[in-house]
Amino acid sequence: MAVFVALGAFLMTLVGGWTAQRVTDRRHLVLGLAGGLMLGVVGLDLLPEALDAAGQDVFGVPAALLLFVAGFLFAHLGERLLAVRQAAHGASDERVPQVGLTAASAMVIHSLMDGVAIGAAFQVGNGMGLAVAIAVVTHDFADGFNTYTLTSLYGNARRKALAMLYADALAPVVGAASTLLFTLPEQLLGSYLGFFGGVLLYLAAAEILPEAHHDHPARSTLLFTIAGVAFIWLVVGIAG
């Protein structure tokens, strides 16, 4: 059942990537929506789950929040190191393809964990499994949308963006199937979600949204960002 449900996530991810490809003439709107979706996923979905699952405090601060900050700093440091390396080779543009591939790879890992979450939830019971599956399948549209956008935004060829999109689509199926072999500890899952949330927030706040408003500081871009957050809020509310 878990693997069958994960096939829905596979299809929804491809739909999200297809949507990102079809609106290249409205790139600023695509980026605005992507930034809103990422912000919504982090603030309304990943971080609350991480706080619930990670549990313990470390020197008065929840472990999930510490890892959230660590993920943000990790993404920032990684981008700076890649930019310095590119500049050392004489490149004038700091937006290097490796950053996009790294970000998309993180999305693939996240989708893999989505599949694991579906399988683990079905181990608890069918009701829990279906509730988690609804949330995962619905927000996988955002995952596919963001995976294609992140890869292409940093100058990668279309074939690489499509390869990352297909990998992201297959990841939930692989993750769900893997739960037939092992059970993921809850605290480890919470720690992962906190760290990944920090990475996503950095990409949304420091890269995607500034790029969206760079050439087109329009109200429509801001409205698409708000719509992305509202969409994730709706998904979380329905799933809850």
Coordinates of C-alpha atoms in Angstrom, one line a residue:
M1 CA 0.0 0.0 0.0
A2 CA 2.8 2.4 0.9
V3 CA 4.6 1.9 -2.4
F4 CA 1.3 2.2 -4.3
V5 CA 0.5 5.5 -2.6
A6 CA 4.1 6.8 -3.3
L7 CA 3.3 6.4 -7.0
G8 CA 0.9 9.3 -6.6
A9 CA 3.9 11.4 -5.3
F10 CA 5.8 10.3 -8.4
L11 CA 3.1 11.6 -10.7
M12 CA 2.6 14.8 -8.7
T13 CA 6.3 15.6 -8.8
L14 CA 6.4 15.3 -12.5
V15 CA 3.4 17.6 -12.8
G16 CA 5.2 20.2 -10.7
G17 CA 8.3 20.0 -12.9
W18 CA 6.2 20.2 -16.1
T19 CA 4.5 23.3 -14.8
A20 CA 7.9 25.0 -14.1
Q21 CA 9.0 24.3 -17.7
R22 CA 5.9 25.7 -19.3
V23 CA 6.0 29.2 -17.9
T24 CA 9.6 30.3 -18.9
D25 CA 8.2 33.6 -20.3
R26 CA 7.0 34.4 -16.7
R27 CA 10.2 33.5 -14.9
H28 CA 9.8 36.0 -12.2
L29 CA 6.4 34.6 -11.3
V30 CA 7.8 31.1 -11.3
L31 CA 10.5 32.1 -8.9
G32 CA 8.1 34.1 -6.7
L33 CA 5.8 31.1 -6.4
A34 CA 8.8 28.8 -5.8
G35 CA 10.0 31.0 -3.0
G36 CA 6.6 31.0 -1.4
L37 CA 6.2 27.3 -1.7
M38 CA 9.6 26.7 -0.1
L39 CA 8.9 29.2 2.7
G40 CA 5.6 27.5 3.4
V41 CA 7.1 24.0 3.4
V42 CA 9.8 25.1 5.8
G43 CA 7.7 27.1 8.2
L44 CA 4.4 25.3 8.2
D45 CA 5.4 21.7 7.5
L46 CA 9.1 20.7 8.0
L47 CA 9.9 22.7 11.1
P48 CA 6.8 21.8 13.2
E49 CA 7.4 18.1 12.3
A50 CA 11.0 18.4 13.3
L51 CA 10.2 20.0 16.6
D52 CA 7.8 17.2 17.4
A53 CA 10.1 14.4 16.4
A54 CA 13.5 15.6 17.5
G55 CA 12.4 16.0 21.1
Q56 CA 15.3 16.8 23.4
D57 CA 16.9 20.2 24.1
V58 CA 20.6 21.0 23.8
F59 CA 21.7 23.6 26.3
G60 CA 18.2 25.1 26.5
V61 CA 17.4 25.0 22.7
P62 CA 15.5 22.3 20.9
A63 CA 17.8 20.1 18.9
A64 CA 15.6 20.6 15.7
L65 CA 16.2 24.4 15.9
L66 CA 19.9 24.1 16.3
L67 CA 20.0 21.8 13.3
F68 CA 17.8 24.3 11.4
V69 CA 20.4 27.0 12.0
A70 CA 23.1 24.6 11.1
G71 CA 21.4 23.8 7.8
F72 CA 21.1 27.5 7.0
L73 CA 24.8 28.1 7.7
F74 CA 25.8 25.0 5.8
A75 CA 23.9 26.2 2.7
H76 CA 25.4 29.7 3.0
L77 CA 29.0 28.3 3.5
G78 CA 28.6 25.9 0.7
E79 CA 27.5 28.6 -1.8
R80 CA 30.2 31.0 -0.7
L81 CA 32.9 28.3 -1.1
L82 CA 31.6 27.4 -4.6
A83 CA 31.4 31.1 -5.5
V84 CA 35.0 31.8 -4.3
R85 CA 36.2 28.7 -6.3
Q86 CA 34.5 29.9 -9.4
A87 CA 35.9 33.5 -9.0
A88 CA 39.4 32.1 -8.6
H89 CA 39.0 30.5 -12.1
G90 CA 38.1 33.9 -13.6
A91 CA 34.3 33.6 -13.7
S92 CA 32.4 36.8 -13.1
D93 CA 29.0 35.2 -12.3
E94 CA 28.7 33.8 -8.8
R95 CA 25.7 31.7 -9.7
V96 CA 27.4 28.4 -10.4
P97 CA 25.7 25.2 -11.7
Q98 CA 27.1 23.1 -8.9
V99 CA 24.9 25.0 -6.4
G100 CA 21.8 24.2 -8.3
L101 CA 22.7 20.5 -8.6
T102 CA 23.5 20.4 -4.9
A103 CA 20.2 22.1 -4.0
A104 CA 18.3 19.7 -6.3
S105 CA 20.1 16.7 -4.8
A106 CA 18.9 17.9 -1.4
M107 CA 15.4 18.0 -2.8
V108 CA 15.8 14.4 -4.0
I109 CA 17.0 13.3 -0.5
H110 CA 14.0 15.1 1.0
S111 CA 11.7 13.2 -1.4
L112 CA 13.4 10.0 -0.4
M113 CA 12.6 10.8 3.2
D114 CA 9.1 11.6 2.2
G115 CA 8.7 8.1 0.9
V116 CA 10.2 6.7 4.1
A117 CA 7.7 8.8 6.1
I118 CA 4.9 7.3 4.1
G119 CA 6.1 3.7 4.7
A120 CA 6.7 4.3 8.4
A121 CA 3.3 5.9 8.9
F122 CA 1.7 2.8 7.3
Q123 CA 3.6 0.7 9.8
V124 CA 1.7 2.5 12.5
G125 CA -1.7 2.1 10.8
N126 CA -3.6 2.7 7.6
G127 CA -5.2 5.9 8.9
M128 CA -1.9 7.4 9.8
G129 CA -0.4 6.3 6.5
L130 CA -3.2 7.9 4.5
A131 CA -2.9 11.2 6.4
V132 CA 0.8 11.4 5.8
A133 CA 0.4 10.3 2.2
I134 CA -2.1 13.1 1.4
A135 CA 0.4 15.7 2.8
V136 CA 3.3 14.2 0.9
V137 CA 1.6 13.7 -2.5
T138 CA 0.1 17.2 -2.4
H139 CA 3.3 19.1 -1.6
D140 CA 5.3 16.9 -4.0
F141 CA 4.0 19.3 -6.7
A142 CA 6.1 22.0 -5.0
D143 CA 9.0 19.6 -4.8
G144 CA 8.9 18.9 -8.5
F145 CA 8.4 22.6 -9.3
N146 CA 11.3 23.6 -7.1
T147 CA 13.7 20.8 -8.2
Y148 CA 13.4 21.8 -11.9
T149 CA 13.5 25.6 -11.0
L150 CA 16.6 25.3 -8.8
T151 CA 18.6 23.2 -11.3
S152 CA 17.8 25.4 -14.2
L153 CA 18.2 28.7 -12.3
Y154 CA 21.9 28.1 -11.8
G155 CA 22.6 27.6 -15.5
N156 CA 22.4 23.9 -15.8
A157 CA 21.3 22.4 -19.1
R158 CA 17.7 21.3 -19.5
R159 CA 18.7 17.6 -19.6
K160 CA 20.3 17.9 -16.2
A161 CA 17.2 19.7 -14.8
L162 CA 15.0 16.9 -16.2
A163 CA 17.3 14.2 -14.8
M164 CA 17.1 15.7 -11.3
L165 CA 13.3 16.0 -11.8
Y166 CA 12.9 12.3 -12.6
A167 CA 15.2 11.4 -9.7
D168 CA 13.1 13.5 -7.4
A169 CA 9.9 11.8 -8.7
L170 CA 11.4 8.3 -8.2
A171 CA 12.7 9.0 -4.7
P172 CA 9.5 8.7 -2.8
V173 CA 8.8 5.3 -4.3
V174 CA 12.3 4.1 -3.4
G175 CA 11.9 5.5 0.1
A176 CA 8.5 3.8 0.7
A177 CA 9.9 0.5 -0.5
S178 CA 12.9 0.8 1.8
T179 CA 10.7 0.7 4.8
L180 CA 10.0 -2.9 4.1
L181 CA 13.6 -3.5 5.3
F182 CA 14.1 -1.1 8.3
T183 CA 12.4 1.3 10.6
L184 CA 13.8 4.9 10.9
P185 CA 14.1 6.2 14.4
E186 CA 11.9 9.2 15.1
Q187 CA 14.6 11.4 16.6
L188 CA 16.8 10.9 13.5
L189 CA 13.9 11.9 11.2
G190 CA 13.3 15.0 13.3
S191 CA 16.9 16.0 13.2
Y192 CA 17.0 15.6 9.4
L193 CA 13.9 17.7 8.9
G194 CA 15.3 20.5 11.0
F195 CA 18.6 20.6 9.1
F196 CA 16.9 20.4 5.7
G197 CA 14.5 23.1 6.7
G198 CA 17.5 25.4 7.3
V199 CA 18.9 24.6 3.9
L200 CA 15.6 25.3 2.1
L201 CA 15.0 28.6 4.0
Y202 CA 18.4 29.9 2.9
L203 CA 17.7 29.0 -0.7
A204 CA 14.3 30.7 -0.6
A205 CA 15.4 33.9 1.3
A206 CA 18.9 34.5 -0.1
E207 CA 18.6 33.1 -3.7
I208 CA 15.1 32.5 -5.1
L209 CA 13.2 35.5 -3.8
P210 CA 15.9 38.1 -4.5
E211 CA 16.2 36.7 -8.1
A212 CA 12.5 36.9 -8.6
H213 CA 12.4 40.6 -7.7
H214 CA 15.6 41.6 -9.4
D215 CA 14.3 42.2 -12.9
H216 CA 10.6 42.4 -12.1
P217 CA 9.8 44.1 -8.8
A218 CA 6.1 43.7 -9.5
R219 CA 3.2 43.3 -7.2
S220 CA 2.2 40.1 -9.1
T221 CA 5.5 38.5 -8.0
L222 CA 4.8 39.2 -4.4
L223 CA 1.2 37.9 -4.8
F224 CA 2.6 34.7 -6.3
T225 CA 4.9 34.3 -3.3
I226 CA 2.0 34.8 -0.9
A227 CA 0.0 32.3 -2.9
G228 CA 2.7 29.7 -2.5
V229 CA 2.7 30.1 1.2
A230 CA -1.1 30.0 1.3
F231 CA -1.1 26.8 -0.8
I232 CA 1.1 25.0 1.6
W233 CA -1.0 26.3 4.6
L234 CA -4.0 24.8 2.8
V235 CA -2.3 21.5 2.3
V236 CA -1.2 21.3 5.9
G237 CA -4.6 22.2 7.2
I238 CA -6.4 19.6 5.0
A239 CA -3.8 16.9 6.0
G240 CA -4.2 17.8 9.7

